[in-house]
Amino acid sequence: MTKPITFIFLGPPGSGKGTQAQILADELDILHISTGEILRQAIADRTPLGEKAQSYMDRGELVPDELLLDLIQERLTHPDASKGWILDGFPRNVAQASFLDRLLEKIELAADHIINLAVPAETLVERLLSRGRKDDSEDTIRRRLVVYEEQTAPVIDYYQQQGKLATVDGDRHPEAVTQSLKEMISVRP
Ligand code: AMP
């Protein structure tokens, strides 16, 4: 079996990482694992996970780590992950990043590409306000951006210190961003 290809997509809310992760996952025929999507689905399905997560998400806070760690382990070790995956929205804090390091070591995998989609703050608010998701009210957006700065931005430093981070300018037309991502991994556009 060929070696899986694995990605971690980092970037603030509104950076377009979900859109880009989906495009690249389709292109490479690998899994797109979005913890935000998994949680939104759990809320829609009224599962115990959804019930526990909802109030945090509505407020723009991170859900507690313990709601996600087993879930990530289960997703990454599932047979359908054998071709590869893109993690979108995880890790969201340094504790999750170090959990992921340990998990990947245990399953003898490494993240091949850790990509930070960089977008300036003023563009983010504009984009999020026009998106219209349930957790995209102005107050929640502002809280999500603060939570990002406080808890998620340190994950960028964490990977930078490991010398593994690649930054892509996300403040461009989506197609230009996709093009850069494909060039980075040498997939012919
Ligand atoms: P997203 O779709 O990635 O913007 O995530 C939407 C919301 O889901 C976030 O604001 C958090 O409340 C929650 N969430 C998603 N991923 C995580 C994670 N890795 N850790 C904690 N909360 C998360």
GROMACS .gro file of C-alpha atoms and ligand atoms in nm:
model
  212
    1MET     CA    1   0.000   0.000   0.000
    2THR     CA    2   0.127   0.350  -0.077
    3LYS     CA    3   0.213   0.580   0.204
    4PRO     CA    4  -0.074   0.811   0.307
    5ILE     CA    5  -0.042   1.183   0.244
    6THR     CA    6  -0.130   1.391   0.547
    7PHE     CA    7  -0.200   1.758   0.609
    8ILE     CA    8  -0.278   1.989   0.894
    9PHE     CA    9  -0.449   2.312   0.792
   10LEU     CA   10  -0.413   2.602   1.032
   11GLY     CA   11  -0.552   2.949   1.001
   12PRO     CA   12  -0.796   3.182   1.171
   13PRO     CA   13  -1.174   3.152   1.134
   14GLY     CA   14  -1.262   3.290   0.791
   15SER     CA   15  -0.921   3.216   0.641
   16GLY     CA   16  -1.081   2.981   0.388
   17LYS     CA   17  -0.914   2.671   0.527
   18GLY     CA   18  -1.234   2.466   0.516
   19THR     CA   19  -1.292   2.551   0.150
   20GLN     CA   20  -0.931   2.486   0.053
   21ALA     CA   21  -0.912   2.165   0.256
   22GLN     CA   22  -1.223   2.032   0.079
   23ILE     CA   23  -1.085   2.114  -0.268
   24LEU     CA   24  -0.750   1.953  -0.197
   25ALA     CA   25  -0.904   1.646  -0.031
   26ASP     CA   26  -1.127   1.591  -0.336
   27GLU     CA   27  -0.833   1.637  -0.569
   28LEU     CA   28  -0.617   1.387  -0.380
   29ASP     CA   29  -0.906   1.156  -0.291
   30ILE     CA   30  -0.826   1.168   0.079
   31LEU     CA   31  -1.038   1.243   0.387
   32HIS     CA   32  -1.128   1.596   0.486
   33ILE     CA   33  -1.166   1.588   0.862
   34SER     CA   34  -1.322   1.910   0.987
   35THR     CA   35  -1.386   1.905   1.361
   36GLY     CA   36  -1.622   2.203   1.321
   37GLU     CA   37  -1.829   2.008   1.064
   38ILE     CA   38  -1.831   1.697   1.282
   39LEU     CA   39  -1.957   1.906   1.575
   40ARG     CA   40  -2.220   2.087   1.366
   41GLN     CA   41  -2.343   1.750   1.239
   42ALA     CA   42  -2.355   1.617   1.596
   43ILE     CA   43  -2.569   1.916   1.696
   44ALA     CA   44  -2.801   1.863   1.399
   45ASP     CA   45  -2.832   1.494   1.491
   46ARG     CA   46  -2.887   1.580   1.857
   47THR     CA   47  -2.622   1.335   1.973
   48PRO     CA   48  -2.469   1.353   2.324
   49LEU     CA   49  -2.157   1.507   2.166
   50GLY     CA   50  -2.370   1.774   1.999
   51GLU     CA   51  -2.553   1.848   2.320
   52LYS     CA   52  -2.227   1.895   2.509
   53ALA     CA   53  -2.068   2.107   2.234
   54GLN     CA   54  -2.351   2.340   2.144
   55SER     CA   55  -2.328   2.608   2.413
   56TYR     CA   56  -1.952   2.645   2.363
   57MET     CA   57  -1.989   2.680   1.987
   58ASP     CA   58  -2.273   2.930   2.016
   59ARG     CA   59  -2.050   3.146   2.236
   60GLY     CA   60  -1.747   3.117   2.007
   61GLU     CA   61  -1.547   2.924   2.269
   62LEU     CA   62  -1.351   2.608   2.202
   63VAL     CA   63  -1.529   2.293   2.311
   64PRO     CA   64  -1.342   2.102   2.588
   65ASP     CA   65  -1.052   1.894   2.456
   66GLU     CA   66  -1.191   1.570   2.594
   67LEU     CA   67  -1.487   1.591   2.354
   68LEU     CA   68  -1.251   1.569   2.058
   69LEU     CA   69  -0.944   1.363   2.145
   70ASP     CA   70  -1.102   1.016   2.121
   71LEU     CA   71  -1.290   1.125   1.814
   72ILE     CA   72  -0.969   1.232   1.636
   73GLN     CA   73  -0.794   0.912   1.736
   74GLU     CA   74  -1.085   0.710   1.601
   75ARG     CA   75  -1.096   0.905   1.271
   76LEU     CA   76  -0.722   0.885   1.205
   77THR     CA   77  -0.700   0.513   1.275
   78HIS     CA   78  -1.010   0.419   1.075
   79PRO     CA   79  -0.939   0.215   0.760
   80ASP     CA   80  -1.084   0.490   0.537
   81ALA     CA   81  -0.799   0.716   0.652
   82SER     CA   82  -0.537   0.489   0.499
   83LYS     CA   83  -0.490   0.698   0.183
   84GLY     CA   84  -0.445   1.013   0.382
   85TRP     CA   85  -0.628   1.305   0.534
   86ILE     CA   86  -0.647   1.678   0.587
   87LEU     CA   87  -0.713   1.793   0.941
   88ASP     CA   88  -0.909   2.118   0.936
   89GLY     CA   89  -0.981   2.285   1.270
   90PHE     CA   90  -0.767   2.050   1.478
   91PRO     CA   91  -0.539   2.110   1.666
   92ARG     CA   92  -0.688   2.430   1.807
   93ASN     CA   93  -0.461   2.467   2.109
   94VAL     CA   94  -0.118   2.348   2.218
   95ALA     CA   95  -0.258   2.061   2.430
   96GLN     CA   96  -0.436   1.926   2.121
   97ALA     CA   97  -0.118   1.968   1.915
   98SER     CA   98   0.090   1.768   2.160
   99PHE     CA   99  -0.183   1.503   2.181
  100LEU     CA  100  -0.172   1.481   1.801
  101ASP     CA  101   0.208   1.447   1.801
  102ARG     CA  102   0.182   1.154   2.041
  103LEU     CA  103  -0.100   0.993   1.846
  104LEU     CA  104   0.086   1.020   1.515
  105GLU     CA  105   0.397   0.875   1.672
  106LYS     CA  106   0.192   0.585   1.804
  107ILE     CA  107   0.041   0.509   1.462
  108GLU     CA  108   0.378   0.572   1.293
  109LEU     CA  109   0.268   0.864   1.083
  110ALA     CA  110   0.381   1.224   1.051
  111ALA     CA  111   0.203   1.527   0.911
  112ASP     CA  112   0.359   1.575   0.566
  113HIS     CA  113   0.239   1.933   0.526
  114ILE     CA  114   0.144   2.177   0.799
  115ILE     CA  115  -0.001   2.480   0.631
  116ASN     CA  116  -0.093   2.812   0.781
  117LEU     CA  117  -0.337   3.014   0.572
  118ALA     CA  118  -0.256   3.371   0.666
  119VAL     CA  119  -0.528   3.638   0.635
  120PRO     CA  120  -0.531   3.982   0.804
  121ALA     CA  121  -0.785   4.037   1.083
  122GLU     CA  122  -0.990   4.303   0.903
  123THR     CA  123  -1.053   4.071   0.608
  124LEU     CA  124  -1.162   3.794   0.844
  125VAL     CA  125  -1.444   3.988   1.010
  126GLU     CA  126  -1.574   4.097   0.670
  127ARG     CA  127  -1.568   3.742   0.535
  128LEU     CA  128  -1.726   3.587   0.843
  129LEU     CA  129  -2.006   3.843   0.853
  130SER     CA  130  -2.097   3.764   0.493
  131ARG     CA  131  -2.094   3.387   0.551
  132GLY     CA  132  -2.410   3.366   0.760
  133ARG     CA  133  -2.341   3.051   0.961
  134LYS     CA  134  -2.528   3.013   1.293
  135ASP     CA  135  -2.215   3.099   1.493
  136ASP     CA  136  -2.137   3.396   1.267
  137SER     CA  137  -2.314   3.669   1.465
  138GLU     CA  138  -2.091   3.969   1.523
  139ASP     CA  139  -2.037   3.900   1.896
  140THR     CA  140  -1.953   3.535   1.837
  141ILE     CA  141  -1.719   3.623   1.552
  142ARG     CA  142  -1.529   3.866   1.773
  143ARG     CA  143  -1.503   3.607   2.047
  144ARG     CA  144  -1.383   3.341   1.801
  145LEU     CA  145  -1.109   3.574   1.682
  146VAL     CA  146  -0.996   3.645   2.040
  147VAL     CA  147  -1.001   3.273   2.118
  148TYR     CA  148  -0.797   3.217   1.802
  149GLU     CA  149  -0.533   3.470   1.910
  150GLU     CA  150  -0.514   3.338   2.265
  151GLN     CA  151  -0.536   2.965   2.213
  152THR     CA  152  -0.482   2.872   1.848
  153ALA     CA  153  -0.212   3.116   1.732
  154PRO     CA  154   0.036   2.950   1.974
  155VAL     CA  155  -0.009   2.629   1.772
  156ILE     CA  156   0.153   2.811   1.480
  157ASP     CA  157   0.458   2.887   1.695
  158TYR     CA  158   0.455   2.529   1.817
  159TYR     CA  159   0.493   2.391   1.464
  160GLN     CA  160   0.726   2.671   1.358
  161GLN     CA  161   0.961   2.571   1.637
  162GLN     CA  162   0.952   2.218   1.501
  163GLY     CA  163   1.050   2.366   1.163
  164LYS     CA  164   0.747   2.217   0.996
  165LEU     CA  165   0.526   2.512   0.911
  166ALA     CA  166   0.454   2.647   0.563
  167THR     CA  167   0.264   2.975   0.535
  168VAL     CA  168   0.039   3.047   0.238
  169ASP     CA  169  -0.112   3.389   0.167
  170GLY     CA  170  -0.486   3.333   0.207
  171ASP     CA  171  -0.575   3.694   0.132
  172ARG     CA  172  -0.628   3.628  -0.238
  173HIS     CA  173  -0.888   3.490  -0.473
  174PRO     CA  174  -0.970   3.130  -0.366
  175GLU     CA  175  -0.844   2.991  -0.697
  176ALA     CA  176  -0.506   3.157  -0.650
  177VAL     CA  177  -0.480   3.003  -0.304
  178THR     CA  178  -0.568   2.657  -0.440
  179GLN     CA  179  -0.304   2.702  -0.709
  180SER     CA  180  -0.036   2.780  -0.448
  181LEU     CA  181  -0.136   2.478  -0.241
  182LYS     CA  182  -0.115   2.249  -0.541
  183GLU     CA  183   0.223   2.388  -0.638
  184MET     CA  184   0.344   2.335  -0.287
  185ILE     CA  185   0.266   1.966  -0.300
  186SER     CA  186   0.347   1.940  -0.672
  187VAL     CA  187   0.004   1.830  -0.787
  188ARG     CA  188  -0.036   1.947  -1.145
  189PRO     CA  189  -0.315   2.207  -1.160
  190AMP     P1  190  -1.484   2.570   1.270
  190AMP     O1  191  -1.587   2.512   1.178
  190AMP     O2  192  -1.350   2.502   1.255
  190AMP     O3  193  -1.475   2.720   1.260
  190AMP     O4  194  -1.530   2.538   1.420
  190AMP     C1  195  -1.652   2.589   1.471
  190AMP     C2  196  -1.653   2.577   1.622
  190AMP     O5  197  -1.640   2.440   1.660
  190AMP     C3  198  -1.539   2.647   1.694
  190AMP     O6  199  -1.568   2.784   1.717
  190AMP     C4  200  -1.532   2.567   1.824
  190AMP     O7  201  -1.636   2.604   1.911
  190AMP     C5  202  -1.563   2.427   1.778
  190AMP     N1  203  -1.438   2.353   1.743
  190AMP     C6  204  -1.402   2.306   1.620
  190AMP     N2  205  -1.284   2.243   1.626
  190AMP     C7  206  -1.245   2.247   1.756
  190AMP     C8  207  -1.131   2.199   1.826
  190AMP     N3  208  -1.031   2.134   1.764
  190AMP     N4  209  -1.125   2.221   1.961
  190AMP     C9  210  -1.224   2.286   2.025
  190AMP     N5  211  -1.331   2.335   1.965
  190AMP    C10  212  -1.344   2.316   1.831
   0.00000   0.00000   0.00000
